[in-house]
mmCIF file of C-alpha atoms and ligand atoms in Angstrom:
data_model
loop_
_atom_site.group_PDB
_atom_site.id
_atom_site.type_symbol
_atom_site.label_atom_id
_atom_site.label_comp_id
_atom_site.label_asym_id
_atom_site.label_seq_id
_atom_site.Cartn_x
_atom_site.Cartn_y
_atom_site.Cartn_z
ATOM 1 C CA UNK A 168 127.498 78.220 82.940
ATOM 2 C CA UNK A 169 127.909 74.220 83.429
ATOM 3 C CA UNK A 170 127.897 72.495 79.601
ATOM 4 C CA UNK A 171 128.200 68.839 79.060
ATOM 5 C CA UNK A 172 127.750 66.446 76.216
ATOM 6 C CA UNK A 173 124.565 65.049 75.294
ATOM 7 C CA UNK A 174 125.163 61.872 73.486
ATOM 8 C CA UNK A 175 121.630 60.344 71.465
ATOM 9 C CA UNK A 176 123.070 56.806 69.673
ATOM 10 C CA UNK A 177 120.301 55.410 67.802
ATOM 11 C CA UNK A 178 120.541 52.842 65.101
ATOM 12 C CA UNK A 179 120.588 55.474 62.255
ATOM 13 C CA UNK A 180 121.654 58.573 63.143
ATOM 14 C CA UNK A 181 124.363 59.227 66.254
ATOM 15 C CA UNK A 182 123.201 62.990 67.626
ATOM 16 C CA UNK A 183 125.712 65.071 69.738
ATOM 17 C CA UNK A 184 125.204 67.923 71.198
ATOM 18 C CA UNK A 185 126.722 70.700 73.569
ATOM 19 C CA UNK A 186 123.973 71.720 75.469
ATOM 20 C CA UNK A 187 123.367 73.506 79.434
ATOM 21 C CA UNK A 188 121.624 72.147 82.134
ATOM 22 C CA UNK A 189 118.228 73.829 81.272
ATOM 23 C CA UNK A 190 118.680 71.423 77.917
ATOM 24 C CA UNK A 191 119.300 74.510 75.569
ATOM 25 C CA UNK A 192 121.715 73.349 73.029
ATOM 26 C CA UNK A 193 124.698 75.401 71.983
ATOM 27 C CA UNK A 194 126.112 72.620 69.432
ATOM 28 C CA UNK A 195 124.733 69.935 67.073
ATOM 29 C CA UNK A 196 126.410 67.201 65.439
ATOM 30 C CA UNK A 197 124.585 64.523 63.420
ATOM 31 C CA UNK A 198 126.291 61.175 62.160
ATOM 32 C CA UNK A 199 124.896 58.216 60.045
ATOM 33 C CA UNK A 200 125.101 55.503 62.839
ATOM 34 C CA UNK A 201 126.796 53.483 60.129
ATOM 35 C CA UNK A 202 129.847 55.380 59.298
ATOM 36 C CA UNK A 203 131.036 55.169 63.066
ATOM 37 C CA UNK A 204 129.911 51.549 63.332
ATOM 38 C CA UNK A 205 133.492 50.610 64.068
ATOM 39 C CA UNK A 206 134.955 50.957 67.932
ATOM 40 C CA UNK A 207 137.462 52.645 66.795
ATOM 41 C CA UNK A 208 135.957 54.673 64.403
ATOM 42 C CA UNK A 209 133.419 55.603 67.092
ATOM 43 C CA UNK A 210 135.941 56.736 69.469
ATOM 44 C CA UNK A 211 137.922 58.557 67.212
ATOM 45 C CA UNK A 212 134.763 60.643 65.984
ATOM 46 C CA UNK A 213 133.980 61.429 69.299
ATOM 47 C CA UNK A 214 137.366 62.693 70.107
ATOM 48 C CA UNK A 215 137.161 65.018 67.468
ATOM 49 C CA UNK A 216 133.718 66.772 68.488
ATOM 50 C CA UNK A 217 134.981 66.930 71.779
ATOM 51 C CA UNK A 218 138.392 68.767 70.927
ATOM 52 C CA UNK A 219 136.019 70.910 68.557
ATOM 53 C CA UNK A 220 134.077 72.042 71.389
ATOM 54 C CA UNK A 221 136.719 72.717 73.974
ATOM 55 C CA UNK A 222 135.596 76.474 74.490
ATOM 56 C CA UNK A 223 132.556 75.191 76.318
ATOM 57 C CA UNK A 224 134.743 73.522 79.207
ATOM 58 C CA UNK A 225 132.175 70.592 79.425
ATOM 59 C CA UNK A 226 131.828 69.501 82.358
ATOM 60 C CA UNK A 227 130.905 65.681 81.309
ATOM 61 C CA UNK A 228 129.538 63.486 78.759
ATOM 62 C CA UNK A 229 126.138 61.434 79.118
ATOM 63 C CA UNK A 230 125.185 58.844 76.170
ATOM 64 C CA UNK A 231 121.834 57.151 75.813
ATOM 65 C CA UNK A 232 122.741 53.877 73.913
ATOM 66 C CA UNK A 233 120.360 51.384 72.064
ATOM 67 C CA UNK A 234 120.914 48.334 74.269
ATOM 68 C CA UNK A 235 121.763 46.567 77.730
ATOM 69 C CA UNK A 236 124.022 48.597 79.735
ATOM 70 C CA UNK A 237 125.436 48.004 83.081
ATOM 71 C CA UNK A 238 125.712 51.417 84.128
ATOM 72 C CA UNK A 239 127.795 51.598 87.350
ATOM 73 C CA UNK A 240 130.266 50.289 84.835
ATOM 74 C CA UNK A 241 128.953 52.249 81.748
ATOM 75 C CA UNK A 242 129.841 48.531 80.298
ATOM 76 C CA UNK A 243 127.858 47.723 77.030
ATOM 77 C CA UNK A 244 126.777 44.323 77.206
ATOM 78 C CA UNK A 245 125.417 44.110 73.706
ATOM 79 C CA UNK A 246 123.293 46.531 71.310
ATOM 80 C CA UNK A 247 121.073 44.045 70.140
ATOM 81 C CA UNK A 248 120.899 46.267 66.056
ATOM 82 C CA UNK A 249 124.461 47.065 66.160
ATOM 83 C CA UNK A 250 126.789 44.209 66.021
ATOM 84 C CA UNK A 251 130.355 44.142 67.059
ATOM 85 C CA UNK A 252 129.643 46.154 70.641
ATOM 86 C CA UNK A 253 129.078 43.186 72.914
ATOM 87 C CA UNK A 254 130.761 43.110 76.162
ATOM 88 C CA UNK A 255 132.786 46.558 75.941
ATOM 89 C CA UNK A 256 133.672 48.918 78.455
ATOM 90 C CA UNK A 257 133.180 51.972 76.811
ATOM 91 C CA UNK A 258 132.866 54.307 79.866
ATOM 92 C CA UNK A 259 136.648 53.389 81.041
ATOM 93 C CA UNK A 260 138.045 53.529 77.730
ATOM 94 C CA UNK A 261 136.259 57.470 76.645
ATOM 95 C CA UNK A 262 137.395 58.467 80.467
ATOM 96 C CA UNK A 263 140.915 57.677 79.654
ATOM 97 C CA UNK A 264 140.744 59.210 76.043
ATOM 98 C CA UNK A 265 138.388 62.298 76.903
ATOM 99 C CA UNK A 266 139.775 63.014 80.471
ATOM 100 C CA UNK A 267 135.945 63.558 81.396
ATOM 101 C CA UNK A 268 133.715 61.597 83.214
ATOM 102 C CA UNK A 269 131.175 59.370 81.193
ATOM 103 C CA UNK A 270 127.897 58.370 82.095
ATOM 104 C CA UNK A 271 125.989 55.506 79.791
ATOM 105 C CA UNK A 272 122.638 54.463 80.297
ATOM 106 C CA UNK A 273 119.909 52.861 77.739
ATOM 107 C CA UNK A 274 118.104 55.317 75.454
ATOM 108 C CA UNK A 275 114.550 54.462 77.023
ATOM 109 C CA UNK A 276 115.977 55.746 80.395
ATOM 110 C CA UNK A 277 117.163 58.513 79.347
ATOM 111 C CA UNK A 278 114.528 59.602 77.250
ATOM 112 C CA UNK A 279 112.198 59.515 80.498
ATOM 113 C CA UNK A 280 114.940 61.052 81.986
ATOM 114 C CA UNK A 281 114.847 64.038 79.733
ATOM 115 C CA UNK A 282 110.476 64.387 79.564
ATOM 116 C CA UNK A 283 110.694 64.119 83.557
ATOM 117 C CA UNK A 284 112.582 66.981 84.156
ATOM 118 C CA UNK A 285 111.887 69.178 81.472
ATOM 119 C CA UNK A 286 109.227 67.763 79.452
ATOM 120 C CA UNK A 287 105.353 66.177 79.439
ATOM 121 C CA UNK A 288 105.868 64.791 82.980
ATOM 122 C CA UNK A 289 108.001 67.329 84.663
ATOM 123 C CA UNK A 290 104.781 68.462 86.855
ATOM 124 C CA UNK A 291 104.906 64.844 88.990
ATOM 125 C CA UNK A 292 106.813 61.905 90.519
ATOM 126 C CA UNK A 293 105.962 58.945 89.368
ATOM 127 C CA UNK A 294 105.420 58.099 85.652
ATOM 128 C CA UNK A 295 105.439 55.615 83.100
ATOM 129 C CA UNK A 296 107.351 55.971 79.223
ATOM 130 C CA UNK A 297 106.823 54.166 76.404
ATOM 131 C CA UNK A 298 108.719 54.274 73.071
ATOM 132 C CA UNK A 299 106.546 52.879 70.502
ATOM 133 C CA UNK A 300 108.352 51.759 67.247
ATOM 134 C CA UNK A 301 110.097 49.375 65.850
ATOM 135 C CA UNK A 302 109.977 47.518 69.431
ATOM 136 C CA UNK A 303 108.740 48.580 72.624
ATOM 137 C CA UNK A 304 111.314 50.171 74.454
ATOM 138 C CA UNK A 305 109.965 52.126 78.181
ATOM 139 C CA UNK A 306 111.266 53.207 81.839
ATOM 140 C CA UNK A 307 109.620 54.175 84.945
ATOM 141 C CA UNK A 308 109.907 57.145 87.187
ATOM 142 C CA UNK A 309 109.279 56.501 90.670
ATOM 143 C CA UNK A 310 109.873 59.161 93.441
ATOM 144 C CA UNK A 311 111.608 61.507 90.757
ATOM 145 C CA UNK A 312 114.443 58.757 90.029
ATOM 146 C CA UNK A 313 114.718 56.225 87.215
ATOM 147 C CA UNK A 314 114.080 53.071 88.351
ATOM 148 C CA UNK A 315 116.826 51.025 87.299
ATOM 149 C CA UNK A 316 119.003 48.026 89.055
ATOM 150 C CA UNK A 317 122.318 47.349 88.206
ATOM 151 C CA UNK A 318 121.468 46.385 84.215
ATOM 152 C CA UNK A 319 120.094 49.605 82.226
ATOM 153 C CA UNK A 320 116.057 49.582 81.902
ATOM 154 C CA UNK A 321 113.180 48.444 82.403
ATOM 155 C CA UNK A 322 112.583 46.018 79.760
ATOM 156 C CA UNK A 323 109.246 46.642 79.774
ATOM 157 C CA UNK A 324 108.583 45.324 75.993
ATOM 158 C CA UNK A 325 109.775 42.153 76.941
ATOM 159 C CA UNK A 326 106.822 41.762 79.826
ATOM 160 C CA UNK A 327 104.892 38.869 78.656
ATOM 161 C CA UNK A 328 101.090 38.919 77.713
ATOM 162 C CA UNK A 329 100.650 35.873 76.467
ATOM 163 C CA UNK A 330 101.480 32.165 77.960
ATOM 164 C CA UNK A 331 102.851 31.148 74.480
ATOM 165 C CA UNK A 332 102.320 34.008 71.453
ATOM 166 C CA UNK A 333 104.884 34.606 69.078
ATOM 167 C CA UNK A 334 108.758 34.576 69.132
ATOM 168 C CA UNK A 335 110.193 38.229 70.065
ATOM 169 C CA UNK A 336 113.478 39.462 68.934
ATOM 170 C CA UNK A 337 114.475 39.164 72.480
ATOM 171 C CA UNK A 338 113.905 34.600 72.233
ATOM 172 C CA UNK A 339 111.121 34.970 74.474
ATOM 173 C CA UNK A 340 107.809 34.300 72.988
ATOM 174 C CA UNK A 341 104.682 36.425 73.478
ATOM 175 C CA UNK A 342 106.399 39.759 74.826
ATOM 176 C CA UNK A 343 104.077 42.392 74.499
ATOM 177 C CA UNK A 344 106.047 44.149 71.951
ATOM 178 C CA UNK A 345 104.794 40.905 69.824
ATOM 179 C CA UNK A 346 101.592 42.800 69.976
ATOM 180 C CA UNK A 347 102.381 46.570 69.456
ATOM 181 C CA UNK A 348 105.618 46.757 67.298
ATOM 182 C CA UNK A 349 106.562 48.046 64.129
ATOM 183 C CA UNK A 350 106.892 44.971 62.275
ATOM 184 C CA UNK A 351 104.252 43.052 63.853
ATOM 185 C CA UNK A 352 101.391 45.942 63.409
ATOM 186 C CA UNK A 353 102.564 45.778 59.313
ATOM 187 C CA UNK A 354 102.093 41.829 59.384
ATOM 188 C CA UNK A 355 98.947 42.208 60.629
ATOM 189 C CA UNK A 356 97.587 44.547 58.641
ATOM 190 C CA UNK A 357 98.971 42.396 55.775
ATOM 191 C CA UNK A 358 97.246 39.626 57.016
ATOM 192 C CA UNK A 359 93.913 41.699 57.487
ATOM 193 C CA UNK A 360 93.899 42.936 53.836
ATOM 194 C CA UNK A 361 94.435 38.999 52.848
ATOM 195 C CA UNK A 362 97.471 40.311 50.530
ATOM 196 C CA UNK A 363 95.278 43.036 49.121
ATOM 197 C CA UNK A 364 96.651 45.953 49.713
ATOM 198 C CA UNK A 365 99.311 46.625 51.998
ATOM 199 C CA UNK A 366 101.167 49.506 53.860
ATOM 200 C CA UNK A 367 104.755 49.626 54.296
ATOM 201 C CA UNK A 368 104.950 52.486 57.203
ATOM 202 C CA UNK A 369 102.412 52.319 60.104
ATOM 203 C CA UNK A 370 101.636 56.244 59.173
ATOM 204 C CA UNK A 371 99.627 54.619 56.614
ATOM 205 C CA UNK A 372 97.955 52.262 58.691
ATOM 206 C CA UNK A 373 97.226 55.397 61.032
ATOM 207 C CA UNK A 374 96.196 57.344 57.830
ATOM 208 C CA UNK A 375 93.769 54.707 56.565
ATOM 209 C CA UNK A 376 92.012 54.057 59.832
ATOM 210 C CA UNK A 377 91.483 57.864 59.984
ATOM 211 C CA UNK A 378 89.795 57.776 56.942
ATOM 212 C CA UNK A 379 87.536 54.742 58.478
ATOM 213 C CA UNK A 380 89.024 51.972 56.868
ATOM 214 C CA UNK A 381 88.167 48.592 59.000
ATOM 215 C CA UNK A 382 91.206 46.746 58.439
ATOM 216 C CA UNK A 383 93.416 49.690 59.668
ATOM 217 C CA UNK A 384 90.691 50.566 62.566
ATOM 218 C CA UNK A 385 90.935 46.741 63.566
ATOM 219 C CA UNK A 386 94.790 47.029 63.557
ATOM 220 C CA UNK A 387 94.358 49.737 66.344
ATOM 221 C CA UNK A 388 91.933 48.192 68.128
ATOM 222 C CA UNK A 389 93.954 44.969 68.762
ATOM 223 C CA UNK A 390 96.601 47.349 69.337
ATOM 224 C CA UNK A 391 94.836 49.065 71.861
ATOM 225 C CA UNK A 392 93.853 46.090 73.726
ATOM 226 C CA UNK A 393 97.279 44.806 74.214
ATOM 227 C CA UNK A 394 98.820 47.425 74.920
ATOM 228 C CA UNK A 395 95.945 48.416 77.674
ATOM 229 C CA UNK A 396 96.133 44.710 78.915
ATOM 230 C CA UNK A 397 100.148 45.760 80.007
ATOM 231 C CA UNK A 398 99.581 49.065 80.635
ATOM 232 C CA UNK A 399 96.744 48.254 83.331
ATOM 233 C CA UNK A 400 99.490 45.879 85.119
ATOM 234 C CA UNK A 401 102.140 48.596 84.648
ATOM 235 C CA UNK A 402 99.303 51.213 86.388
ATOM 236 C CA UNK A 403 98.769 48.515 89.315
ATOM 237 C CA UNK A 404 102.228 48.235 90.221
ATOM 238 C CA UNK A 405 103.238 51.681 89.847
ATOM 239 C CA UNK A 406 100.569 53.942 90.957
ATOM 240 C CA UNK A 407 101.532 56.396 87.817
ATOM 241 C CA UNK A 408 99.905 59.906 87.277
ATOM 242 C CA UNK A 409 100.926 60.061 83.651
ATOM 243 C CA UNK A 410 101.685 57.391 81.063
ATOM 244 C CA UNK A 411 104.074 59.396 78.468
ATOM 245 C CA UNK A 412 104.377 57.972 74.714
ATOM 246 C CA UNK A 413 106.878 58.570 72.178
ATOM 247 C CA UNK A 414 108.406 57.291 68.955
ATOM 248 C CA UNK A 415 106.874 56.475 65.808
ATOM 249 C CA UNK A 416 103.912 54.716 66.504
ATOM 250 C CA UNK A 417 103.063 56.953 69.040
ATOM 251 C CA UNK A 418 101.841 59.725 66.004
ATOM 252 C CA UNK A 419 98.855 57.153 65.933
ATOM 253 C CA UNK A 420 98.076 58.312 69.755
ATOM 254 C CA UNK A 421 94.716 59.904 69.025
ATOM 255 C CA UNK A 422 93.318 56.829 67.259
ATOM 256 C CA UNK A 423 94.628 54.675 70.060
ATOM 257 C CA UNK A 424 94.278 56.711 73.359
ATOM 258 C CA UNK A 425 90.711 56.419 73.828
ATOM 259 C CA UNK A 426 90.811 52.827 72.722
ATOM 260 C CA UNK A 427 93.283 52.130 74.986
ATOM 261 C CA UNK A 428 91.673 53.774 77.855
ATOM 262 C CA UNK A 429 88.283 51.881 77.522
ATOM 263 C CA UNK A 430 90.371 48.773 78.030
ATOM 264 C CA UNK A 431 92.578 50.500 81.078
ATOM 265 C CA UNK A 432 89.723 51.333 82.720
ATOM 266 C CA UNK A 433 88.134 47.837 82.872
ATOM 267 C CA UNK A 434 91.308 45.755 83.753
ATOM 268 C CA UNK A 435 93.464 48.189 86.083
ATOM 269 C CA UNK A 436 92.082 48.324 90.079
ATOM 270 C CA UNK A 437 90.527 51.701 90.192
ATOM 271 C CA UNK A 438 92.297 53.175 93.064
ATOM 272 C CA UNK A 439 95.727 52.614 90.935
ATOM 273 C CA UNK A 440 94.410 54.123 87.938
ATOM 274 C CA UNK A 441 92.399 56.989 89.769
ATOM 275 C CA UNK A 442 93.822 60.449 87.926
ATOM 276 C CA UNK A 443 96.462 58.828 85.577
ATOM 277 C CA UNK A 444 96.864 60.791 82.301
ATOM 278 C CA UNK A 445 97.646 59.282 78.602
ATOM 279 C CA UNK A 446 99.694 62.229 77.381
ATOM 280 C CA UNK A 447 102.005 62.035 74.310
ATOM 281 C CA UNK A 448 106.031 63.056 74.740
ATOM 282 C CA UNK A 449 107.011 66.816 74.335
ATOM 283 C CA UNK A 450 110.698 67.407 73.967
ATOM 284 C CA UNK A 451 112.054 67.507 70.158
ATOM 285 C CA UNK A 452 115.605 66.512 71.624
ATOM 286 C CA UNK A 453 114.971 63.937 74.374
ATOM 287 C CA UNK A 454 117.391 61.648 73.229
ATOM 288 C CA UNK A 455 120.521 64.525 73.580
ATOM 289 C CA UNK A 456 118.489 66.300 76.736
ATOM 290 C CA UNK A 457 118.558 63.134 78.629
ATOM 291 C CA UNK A 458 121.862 62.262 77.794
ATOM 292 C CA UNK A 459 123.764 65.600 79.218
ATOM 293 C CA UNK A 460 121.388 65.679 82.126
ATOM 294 C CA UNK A 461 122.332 61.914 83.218
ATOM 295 C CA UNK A 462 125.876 63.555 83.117
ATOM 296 C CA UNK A 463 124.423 66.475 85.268
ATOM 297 C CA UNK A 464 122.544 64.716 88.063
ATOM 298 C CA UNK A 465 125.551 62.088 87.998
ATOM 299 C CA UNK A 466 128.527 64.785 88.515
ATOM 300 C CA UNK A 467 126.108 66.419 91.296
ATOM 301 C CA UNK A 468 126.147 63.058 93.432
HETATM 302 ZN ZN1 ZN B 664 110.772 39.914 74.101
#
């Protein structure tokens, strides 16, 4: 049996996990993000679980990180919620302390990575993912691979809808996460309510439109729009036969999906969009899934 590490770094909780190349975990670790904020700390930690784990001969180590990767280098250009990690070369520094190989990628790749082979989309070849939460974070399958260039993902929550719109965390203004995330979906609703009542998780805003509230159904509508606006670009580039969406947000997916498809059907060009599928992720584990099988498919190069 072949067992590598499946690393999941998100900006709470840092997931580890021994686990085979069906995905079936043998080990779990789970660390406040926080406490191993620190390089060296980080390192260290990991050094640890490794030695702890020796029995299962690993075979490599994959991590999914929350940022911009270069990942023929495995070089972390920055995490933009963690500070302290920008320009570091963590793949050639855990090589020479781990004596394994190391494969880094960004966590939206490897995610889609993890619900292509084994999960909601592991039936075709080209598919679109979409990590609704506190931003938009996404990646594309095409032909069974990632699409990726040099630099980690597909920044697809950075695509812009709008000629000017509203200032992203990225210093752009009017990505299209401007229009679906976290943050921005609570501000509106705020704005909706005119200070009169307000919801400080988007469950609630999900919860209230269920219950036919017109504020909270408006949120979703707008929602719905914009993110059908992208998604019908995404469809005409891509030719995709399923759209896959996780995270947070996407817990709201049966308000939104027929909302959302209304909108798809009238912008995308009808040949492109002919038999895609709105389907919602499957895996419990993507995060440490995708991370030990981009170790897998890496080693078997
Ligand atoms: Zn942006």
């Amino acid at each position: 049996m072949k067992t590598f590490l499946g690393i999941d770094w998100g900006g709470t909780y840092i997931k580890a996990a021994v686990l085979d190349s069906k995905g079936k975990i043998y080990n779990k670790k789970v660390f406040a993000s926080e406490e191993l904020r620190e390089k060296k700390v980080f390192i260290r930690t990991l050094k640890n679980f490794v030695a702890s784990v020796q029995k299962f001969k690993l075979k490599g180590i994959g991590i999914g990180a929350p940022g911009i990767i270069n990942i023929r280098r495995g070089f972390i250009y920055y995490l933009p919620n963690i500070p302290g990690w920008k320009n570091f070369p963590l793949k050639t520094i855990l090589e020479k302390e781990l004596k394994l190989p190391v494969f880094i990628d960004n966590d939206a790749n490897v995610f889609a990575l993890a619900e292509a082979r084994l999960g909601a989309a592991k039936d075709v070849e080209r598919a679109i993912f979409l990590t609704l939460g506190t931003g938009l974070g996404g990646a594309v399958i095409f032909n069974g691979r990632i699409l990726e260039g040099e630099v980690s993902a597909s920044e697809v929550g950075h695509v812009p809808l709008s000629i000017d719109g509203k200032l992203c965390g990225c210093g752009a203004k009017g990505c299209i996460e401007t229009f679906v995330g976290n943050r921005y979906l609570l501000e509106r609703y705020t704005h909706l309510k005119s200070n009169k009542g307000k919801a400080s998780e988007v469950k609630e805003i999900f919860e209230r439109a269920q219950a036919g509230e017109p504020e909270a159904l408006i949120v979703w509508k707008e929602f719905s729009v914009a993110l059908g606006k992208f998604l019908a670009g995404m469809i005409n580039i891509f030719n995709p036969q399923k759209i896959v969406f996780g995270g947070g947000v996407s817990k709201a997916f049966s308000i939104f999906k027929p909302l959302v498809w209304q909108v798809i059907k009238k912008q995308a060009m009808w040949p492109q969009a002919k038999g895609v599928k709105l389907v919602r992720a499957k895996l419990k584990n993507a995060g440490v899934i995708g991370a030990a099988l981009l170790a897998k498919e890496n080693i078997g190069k």
